[in-house]
Amino acid sequence: MIDFNPIMQFSHTHCVAICAALVPLNVVATLVTMILTALKRPPSQVQLAAGVASLFSGIMVLHVLTWFIIGIIMPPTFVLLGLASTCLATNLWAVNSPSTMIRVLNWILGDRTPYSIPEK
């Protein structure tokens, strides 16, 4: 049987360092996935970027769950869980439906031509 106590102890002892590393890694890796999707790169590149970003998100979820297990329920744990969930959902979206993500990103970035009414 695997003993999870050392892993949980490590997670709790080094919480600030873990969060200080995982928050920017999540954001940057998810941004890379979105950029690769917007640039219409090959699916293999988008999937690789999304896989790496999802790994970071999964680690953050596990880190937050170690706090939930011992009963520490505070706003930062929910914020971190929300960030990890949002990044994970965004990466899944980029892999499963890149065309809709491209349309939304184009609309956000100001290319609203697909949705505008043609002038006469």
JSON list of N, CA and C in Angstrom, two decimals, residues 11-21 63:
[
{"chain": "A", "resi": 11, "resn": "SER", "atom": "N", "xyz": [3.59, 18.60, 0.62]},
{"chain": "A", "resi": 11, "resn": "SER", "atom": "CA", "xyz": [2.67, 19.57, 0.05]},
{"chain": "A", "resi": 11, "resn": "SER", "atom": "C", "xyz": [2.34, 20.68, 1.04]},
{"chain": "A", "resi": 12, "resn": "HIS", "atom": "N", "xyz": [2.17, 20.32, 2.29]},
{"chain": "A", "resi": 12, "resn": "HIS", "atom": "CA", "xyz": [1.82, 21.31, 3.31]},
{"chain": "A", "resi": 12, "resn": "HIS", "atom": "C", "xyz": [3.03, 22.14, 3.73]},
{"chain": "A", "resi": 13, "resn": "THR", "atom": "N", "xyz": [4.19, 21.50, 3.82]},
{"chain": "A", "resi": 13, "resn": "THR", "atom": "CA", "xyz": [5.40, 22.20, 4.24]},
{"chain": "A", "resi": 13, "resn": "THR", "atom": "C", "xyz": [5.83, 23.24, 3.20]},
{"chain": "A", "resi": 14, "resn": "HIS", "atom": "N", "xyz": [5.70, 22.89, 1.94]},
{"chain": "A", "resi": 14, "resn": "HIS", "atom": "CA", "xyz": [6.20, 23.75, 0.87]},
{"chain": "A", "resi": 14, "resn": "HIS", "atom": "C", "xyz": [5.06, 24.38, 0.07]},
{"chain": "A", "resi": 15, "resn": "CYS", "atom": "N", "xyz": [3.97, 24.68, 0.74]},
{"chain": "A", "resi": 15, "resn": "CYS", "atom": "CA", "xyz": [2.77, 25.18, 0.07]},
{"chain": "A", "resi": 15, "resn": "CYS", "atom": "C", "xyz": [3.03, 26.48, -0.70]},
{"chain": "A", "resi": 16, "resn": "VAL", "atom": "N", "xyz": [3.68, 27.42, -0.09]},
{"chain": "A", "resi": 16, "resn": "VAL", "atom": "CA", "xyz": [3.91, 28.72, -0.74]},
{"chain": "A", "resi": 16, "resn": "VAL", "atom": "C", "xyz": [4.77, 28.54, -1.98]},
{"chain": "A", "resi": 17, "resn": "ALA", "atom": "N", "xyz": [5.81, 27.73, -1.89]},
{"chain": "A", "resi": 17, "resn": "ALA", "atom": "CA", "xyz": [6.68, 27.51, -3.04]},
{"chain": "A", "resi": 17, "resn": "ALA", "atom": "C", "xyz": [5.94, 26.75, -4.15]},
{"chain": "A", "resi": 18, "resn": "ILE", "atom": "N", "xyz": [5.15, 25.77, -3.77]},
{"chain": "A", "resi": 18, "resn": "ILE", "atom": "CA", "xyz": [4.39, 25.01, -4.76]},
{"chain": "A", "resi": 18, "resn": "ILE", "atom": "C", "xyz": [3.42, 25.92, -5.49]},
{"chain": "A", "resi": 19, "resn": "CYS", "atom": "N", "xyz": [2.68, 26.73, -4.74]},
{"chain": "A", "resi": 19, "resn": "CYS", "atom": "CA", "xyz": [1.71, 27.63, -5.36]},
{"chain": "A", "resi": 19, "resn": "CYS", "atom": "C", "xyz": [2.41, 28.72, -6.18]},
{"chain": "A", "resi": 20, "resn": "ALA", "atom": "N", "xyz": [3.54, 29.21, -5.68]},
{"chain": "A", "resi": 20, "resn": "ALA", "atom": "CA", "xyz": [4.28, 30.24, -6.41]},
{"chain": "A", "resi": 20, "resn": "ALA", "atom": "C", "xyz": [4.80, 29.71, -7.75]},
{"chain": "A", "resi": 21, "resn": "ALA", "atom": "N", "xyz": [5.03, 28.42, -7.84]},
{"chain": "A", "resi": 21, "resn": "ALA", "atom": "CA", "xyz": [5.47, 27.83, -9.10]},
{"chain": "A", "resi": 21, "resn": "ALA", "atom": "C", "xyz": [4.29, 27.42, -9.97]},
{"chain": "A", "resi": 63, "resn": "HIS", "atom": "N", "xyz": [-2.76, 19.16, -5.01]},
{"chain": "A", "resi": 63, "resn": "HIS", "atom": "CA", "xyz": [-2.22, 19.96, -3.91]},
{"chain": "A", "resi": 63, "resn": "HIS", "atom": "C", "xyz": [-3.36, 20.55, -3.08]}
]
